[in-house]
């Protein structure tokens, strides 16, 4: 009888020890599990990559994808001027090619469906980027890890399908993809911009391949032909020329009355492409 009691007590001690070990393994992080930094820290590291970029003059090949002609692409040469924190102007340089486009396609290219995503590559502080991302509808309280084409990335934003989010490469802290909602778009379509082919510059980094989509449809692809960093840009470049090619200022400002007509035009053009 005493032997049986001792056996039961021994088994009880073993069982308790097992529970303690199991509980410890559950509470403590697994060996090698990566620490997930808060959004503020991740965005701060990302901002450092572009902190020295004050102006950009980009010459790019713009591929406008037709939604009504089995994905046929019209290729244009476009020039873009950017100045921190949020000034932007663009124009189509290859006017001969532009003449073959419809009026709505040409206007859409000159305006671009929207270029708020280019703010990511300018000399912004982490705080200003946080404000920008919040204005885009990205939940800064949600941070975790994900993979994009096998590459580990921080994901800032909600995980459910179709939610605004920013994916930042874990190793180099470079933005890989951003999804957000256009301000003023009652249809709440999700814009998704993919950044690829990053190249090191004297003052930072820049993606030489960019894909711009709305919903499941690719609208435009951009390939950098020439890139000039921190060159002087005349203030007159960002003046309203009265030809529809309005300068873009801060993303937050685009929700104000000054850009109300431009937003209506962008939304109208996007709706035309989806008919």
GROMACS .gro file of C-alpha atoms in nm:
model
  275
    1UNK     CA    1   0.000   0.000   0.000
    2UNK     CA    2   0.279   0.241   0.095
    3UNK     CA    3   0.455   0.155  -0.230
    4UNK     CA    4   0.147   0.246  -0.428
    5UNK     CA    5   0.116   0.578  -0.243
    6UNK     CA    6   0.480   0.661  -0.312
    7UNK     CA    7   0.432   0.577  -0.678
    8UNK     CA    8   0.127   0.803  -0.698
    9UNK     CA    9   0.315   1.088  -0.527
   10UNK     CA   10   0.606   1.041  -0.764
   11UNK     CA   11   0.377   1.050  -1.064
   12UNK     CA   12   0.210   1.360  -0.923
   13UNK     CA   13   0.544   1.538  -0.888
   14UNK     CA   14   0.641   1.442  -1.243
   15UNK     CA   15   0.309   1.568  -1.373
   16UNK     CA   16   0.352   1.900  -1.189
   17UNK     CA   17   0.705   1.936  -1.324
   18UNK     CA   18   0.572   1.875  -1.675
   19UNK     CA   19   0.309   2.146  -1.628
   20UNK     CA   20   0.570   2.394  -1.506
   21UNK     CA   21   0.795   2.321  -1.807
   22UNK     CA   22   0.502   2.346  -2.049
   23UNK     CA   23   0.385   2.674  -1.896
   24UNK     CA   24   0.736   2.818  -1.913
   25UNK     CA   25   0.770   2.719  -2.279
   26UNK     CA   26   0.436   2.886  -2.350
   27UNK     CA   27   0.517   3.211  -2.173
   28UNK     CA   28   0.881   3.256  -2.277
   29UNK     CA   29   0.957   3.335  -2.641
   30UNK     CA   30   1.082   3.052  -2.853
   31UNK     CA   31   1.452   3.045  -2.925
   32UNK     CA   32   1.518   3.253  -3.232
   33UNK     CA   33   1.175   3.415  -3.234
   34UNK     CA   34   1.223   3.770  -3.366
   35UNK     CA   35   1.125   4.069  -3.159
   36UNK     CA   36   0.848   4.270  -3.321
   37UNK     CA   37   0.926   4.639  -3.292
   38UNK     CA   38   0.647   4.896  -3.260
   39UNK     CA   39   0.541   5.083  -3.572
   40UNK     CA   40   0.711   5.404  -3.463
   41UNK     CA   41   1.050   5.231  -3.444
   42UNK     CA   42   1.012   5.043  -3.774
   43UNK     CA   43   0.901   5.356  -3.959
   44UNK     CA   44   1.185   5.552  -3.799
   45UNK     CA   45   1.441   5.306  -3.938
   46UNK     CA   46   1.273   5.324  -4.279
   47UNK     CA   47   1.281   5.705  -4.275
   48UNK     CA   48   1.659   5.701  -4.220
   49UNK     CA   49   1.703   5.538  -4.563
   50UNK     CA   50   1.559   5.848  -4.731
   51UNK     CA   51   1.633   6.123  -4.480
   52UNK     CA   52   1.896   6.289  -4.703
   53UNK     CA   53   1.673   6.302  -5.012
   54UNK     CA   54   1.532   6.654  -5.042
   55UNK     CA   55   1.453   6.669  -5.415
   56UNK     CA   56   1.412   6.413  -5.692
   57UNK     CA   57   1.384   6.462  -6.066
   58UNK     CA   58   1.270   6.136  -6.224
   59UNK     CA   59   1.249   6.046  -6.590
   60UNK     CA   60   1.046   5.729  -6.623
   61UNK     CA   61   0.877   5.502  -6.870
   62UNK     CA   62   0.507   5.500  -6.780
   63UNK     CA   63   0.304   5.200  -6.898
   64UNK     CA   64  -0.066   5.288  -6.890
   65UNK     CA   65  -0.271   4.966  -6.890
   66UNK     CA   66  -0.603   4.986  -7.074
   67UNK     CA   67  -0.889   4.824  -6.881
   68UNK     CA   68  -1.111   4.813  -7.189
   69UNK     CA   69  -0.874   4.654  -7.440
   70UNK     CA   70  -0.748   4.326  -7.290
   71UNK     CA   71  -0.471   4.491  -7.091
   72UNK     CA   72  -0.311   4.672  -7.385
   73UNK     CA   73  -0.038   4.910  -7.265
   74UNK     CA   74   0.041   5.259  -7.391
   75UNK     CA   75   0.401   5.354  -7.316
   76UNK     CA   76   0.488   5.714  -7.239
   77UNK     CA   77   0.795   5.897  -7.119
   78UNK     CA   78   0.714   6.105  -6.814
   79UNK     CA   79   0.911   6.347  -6.600
   80UNK     CA   80   0.838   6.396  -6.230
   81UNK     CA   81   0.967   6.662  -5.991
   82UNK     CA   82   0.947   6.602  -5.616
   83UNK     CA   83   1.050   6.824  -5.329
   84UNK     CA   84   1.027   6.739  -4.958
   85UNK     CA   85   0.804   6.722  -4.775
   86UNK     CA   86   0.523   6.680  -5.028
   87UNK     CA   87   0.552   6.884  -5.348
   88UNK     CA   88   0.514   6.702  -5.680
   89UNK     CA   89   0.464   6.788  -6.045
   90UNK     CA   90   0.465   6.565  -6.352
   91UNK     CA   91   0.432   6.598  -6.727
   92UNK     CA   92   0.436   6.367  -7.025
   93UNK     CA   93   0.745   6.433  -7.235
   94UNK     CA   94   0.668   6.200  -7.525
   95UNK     CA   95   0.383   6.401  -7.672
   96UNK     CA   96   0.385   6.200  -7.996
   97UNK     CA   97   0.297   5.883  -7.807
   98UNK     CA   98   0.048   6.075  -7.595
   99UNK     CA   99  -0.144   6.177  -7.907
  100UNK     CA  100  -0.245   5.813  -7.955
  101UNK     CA  101  -0.419   5.803  -7.617
  102UNK     CA  102  -0.777   5.893  -7.539
  103UNK     CA  103  -0.837   6.218  -7.353
  104UNK     CA  104  -0.912   6.042  -7.025
  105UNK     CA  105  -0.603   5.821  -7.048
  106UNK     CA  106  -0.379   6.121  -7.124
  107UNK     CA  107  -0.522   6.324  -6.835
  108UNK     CA  108  -0.494   6.026  -6.601
  109UNK     CA  109  -0.129   5.988  -6.691
  110UNK     CA  110  -0.052   6.356  -6.640
  111UNK     CA  111  -0.222   6.358  -6.302
  112UNK     CA  112  -0.135   5.998  -6.225
  113UNK     CA  113  -0.416   5.822  -6.041
  114UNK     CA  114  -0.243   5.946  -5.726
  115UNK     CA  115   0.117   5.982  -5.614
  116UNK     CA  116   0.097   5.997  -5.237
  117UNK     CA  117   0.311   5.684  -5.217
  118UNK     CA  118   0.615   5.878  -5.343
  119UNK     CA  119   0.621   6.064  -5.012
  120UNK     CA  120   0.778   5.749  -4.865
  121UNK     CA  121   1.104   5.816  -5.051
  122UNK     CA  122   1.157   6.177  -4.950
  123UNK     CA  123   1.334   6.330  -4.650
  124UNK     CA  124   1.057   6.296  -4.394
  125UNK     CA  125   1.081   6.244  -4.020
  126UNK     CA  126   0.935   5.930  -3.869
  127UNK     CA  127   0.663   6.142  -3.710
  128UNK     CA  128   0.552   6.296  -4.042
  129UNK     CA  129   0.544   5.951  -4.203
  130UNK     CA  130   0.330   5.823  -3.917
  131UNK     CA  131   0.085   6.107  -3.985
  132UNK     CA  132   0.086   6.027  -4.357
  133UNK     CA  133   0.022   5.655  -4.302
  134UNK     CA  134  -0.253   5.730  -4.054
  135UNK     CA  135  -0.419   5.960  -4.311
  136UNK     CA  136  -0.401   5.670  -4.557
  137UNK     CA  137  -0.607   5.458  -4.318
  138UNK     CA  138  -0.324   5.230  -4.202
  139UNK     CA  139  -0.365   5.099  -3.846
  140UNK     CA  140  -0.036   5.186  -3.676
  141UNK     CA  141  -0.125   4.977  -3.371
  142UNK     CA  142  -0.109   4.652  -3.567
  143UNK     CA  143   0.249   4.532  -3.635
  144UNK     CA  144   0.372   4.183  -3.718
  145UNK     CA  145   0.579   3.976  -3.956
  146UNK     CA  146   0.481   3.848  -4.299
  147UNK     CA  147   0.647   3.734  -4.620
  148UNK     CA  148   0.628   3.875  -4.970
  149UNK     CA  149   0.776   3.653  -5.241
  150UNK     CA  150   0.968   3.471  -4.969
  151UNK     CA  151   1.120   3.787  -4.820
  152UNK     CA  152   1.051   3.855  -4.451
  153UNK     CA  153   0.886   4.192  -4.391
  154UNK     CA  154   0.729   4.395  -4.115
  155UNK     CA  155   0.359   4.444  -4.177
  156UNK     CA  156   0.207   4.760  -4.037
  157UNK     CA  157  -0.171   4.757  -4.063
  158UNK     CA  158  -0.453   4.511  -4.014
  159UNK     CA  159  -0.410   4.159  -4.148
  160UNK     CA  160  -0.755   4.104  -4.295
  161UNK     CA  161  -0.782   4.098  -4.674
  162UNK     CA  162  -0.823   4.436  -4.837
  163UNK     CA  163  -0.708   4.642  -4.540
  164UNK     CA  164  -0.462   4.933  -4.575
  165UNK     CA  165  -0.110   4.823  -4.484
  166UNK     CA  166   0.260   4.889  -4.534
  167UNK     CA  167   0.515   4.609  -4.583
  168UNK     CA  168   0.875   4.698  -4.494
  169UNK     CA  169   1.164   4.464  -4.570
  170UNK     CA  170   1.304   4.336  -4.240
  171UNK     CA  171   1.670   4.338  -4.344
  172UNK     CA  172   1.707   4.682  -4.505
  173UNK     CA  173   1.391   4.860  -4.383
  174UNK     CA  174   1.280   4.944  -4.737
  175UNK     CA  175   0.909   4.969  -4.827
  176UNK     CA  176   0.805   4.672  -5.041
  177UNK     CA  177   0.431   4.733  -5.076
  178UNK     CA  178   0.172   4.981  -4.956
  179UNK     CA  179  -0.208   4.957  -4.972
  180UNK     CA  180  -0.439   5.246  -4.885
  181UNK     CA  181  -0.766   5.416  -4.965
  182UNK     CA  182  -0.788   5.728  -5.179
  183UNK     CA  183  -0.927   6.019  -4.978
  184UNK     CA  184  -1.272   6.117  -5.091
  185UNK     CA  185  -1.334   5.791  -5.280
  186UNK     CA  186  -1.680   5.685  -5.170
  187UNK     CA  187  -1.631   5.345  -5.334
  188UNK     CA  188  -1.348   5.278  -5.085
  189UNK     CA  189  -1.130   5.108  -5.347
  190UNK     CA  190  -0.792   4.993  -5.222
  191UNK     CA  191  -0.482   5.126  -5.398
  192UNK     CA  192  -0.185   4.887  -5.391
  193UNK     CA  193   0.164   4.997  -5.493
  194UNK     CA  194   0.448   4.747  -5.524
  195UNK     CA  195   0.814   4.859  -5.509
  196UNK     CA  196   1.091   4.650  -5.668
  197UNK     CA  197   1.447   4.670  -5.805
  198UNK     CA  198   1.585   4.898  -5.534
  199UNK     CA  199   1.913   5.066  -5.621
  200UNK     CA  200   2.154   5.235  -5.384
  201UNK     CA  201   2.200   5.608  -5.436
  202UNK     CA  202   2.459   5.842  -5.290
  203UNK     CA  203   2.189   5.980  -5.059
  204UNK     CA  204   1.966   5.677  -5.007
  205UNK     CA  205   1.763   5.423  -5.206
  206UNK     CA  206   1.499   5.425  -5.479
  207UNK     CA  207   1.286   5.153  -5.644
  208UNK     CA  208   1.338   5.146  -6.020
  209UNK     CA  209   1.025   4.938  -6.080
  210UNK     CA  210   0.684   5.041  -5.940
  211UNK     CA  211   0.345   4.883  -6.007
  212UNK     CA  212   0.025   5.078  -5.930
  213UNK     CA  213  -0.301   4.885  -5.892
  214UNK     CA  214  -0.656   4.964  -5.787
  215UNK     CA  215  -0.848   4.666  -5.659
  216UNK     CA  216  -0.726   4.366  -5.857
  217UNK     CA  217  -0.641   4.563  -6.171
  218UNK     CA  218  -0.299   4.703  -6.261
  219UNK     CA  219  -0.343   5.058  -6.392
  220UNK     CA  220   0.016   5.174  -6.441
  221UNK     CA  221   0.374   5.046  -6.431
  222UNK     CA  222   0.672   5.277  -6.388
  223UNK     CA  223   1.034   5.207  -6.487
  224UNK     CA  224   1.299   5.464  -6.398
  225UNK     CA  225   1.512   5.582  -6.691
  226UNK     CA  226   1.706   5.858  -6.516
  227UNK     CA  227   1.715   5.978  -6.155
  228UNK     CA  228   1.864   6.301  -6.017
  229UNK     CA  229   1.890   6.351  -5.642
  230UNK     CA  230   1.904   6.683  -5.454
  231UNK     CA  231   1.927   6.900  -5.765
  232UNK     CA  232   1.780   7.254  -5.743
  233UNK     CA  233   1.419   7.282  -5.860
  234UNK     CA  234   1.270   7.618  -5.951
  235UNK     CA  235   0.959   7.707  -5.743
  236UNK     CA  236   0.772   7.779  -6.068
  237UNK     CA  237   0.774   7.404  -6.144
  238UNK     CA  238   0.513   7.351  -5.873
  239UNK     CA  239   0.282   7.630  -5.981
  240UNK     CA  240  -0.064   7.550  -6.115
  241UNK     CA  241  -0.027   7.564  -6.493
  242UNK     CA  242  -0.396   7.568  -6.566
  243UNK     CA  243  -0.374   7.259  -6.789
  244UNK     CA  244  -0.492   6.996  -6.543
  245UNK     CA  245  -0.141   6.908  -6.426
  246UNK     CA  246  -0.182   7.048  -6.078
  247UNK     CA  247   0.100   7.027  -5.828
  248UNK     CA  248   0.048   6.779  -5.546
  249UNK     CA  249   0.123   6.894  -5.195
  250UNK     CA  250   0.079   6.702  -4.872
  251UNK     CA  251  -0.145   6.396  -4.885
  252UNK     CA  252  -0.349   6.544  -4.601
  253UNK     CA  253  -0.399   6.867  -4.800
  254UNK     CA  254  -0.552   6.672  -5.088
  255UNK     CA  255  -0.860   6.631  -4.872
  256UNK     CA  256  -0.909   7.008  -4.856
  257UNK     CA  257  -1.098   7.241  -5.081
  258UNK     CA  258  -0.787   7.336  -5.282
  259UNK     CA  259  -0.763   6.987  -5.435
  260UNK     CA  260  -1.132   6.896  -5.430
  261UNK     CA  261  -1.172   6.927  -5.808
  262UNK     CA  262  -0.859   6.724  -5.873
  263UNK     CA  263  -0.986   6.440  -5.653
  264UNK     CA  264  -1.321   6.441  -5.832
  265UNK     CA  265  -1.141   6.417  -6.165
  266UNK     CA  266  -0.923   6.128  -6.048
  267UNK     CA  267  -1.223   5.936  -5.916
  268UNK     CA  268  -1.416   6.001  -6.237
  269UNK     CA  269  -1.128   5.869  -6.448
  270UNK     CA  270  -1.096   5.558  -6.234
  271UNK     CA  271  -1.470   5.493  -6.265
  272UNK     CA  272  -1.446   5.524  -6.644
  273UNK     CA  273  -1.175   5.257  -6.649
  274UNK     CA  274  -1.398   5.017  -6.457
  275UNK     CA  275  -1.709   5.046  -6.674
   0.00000   0.00000   0.00000
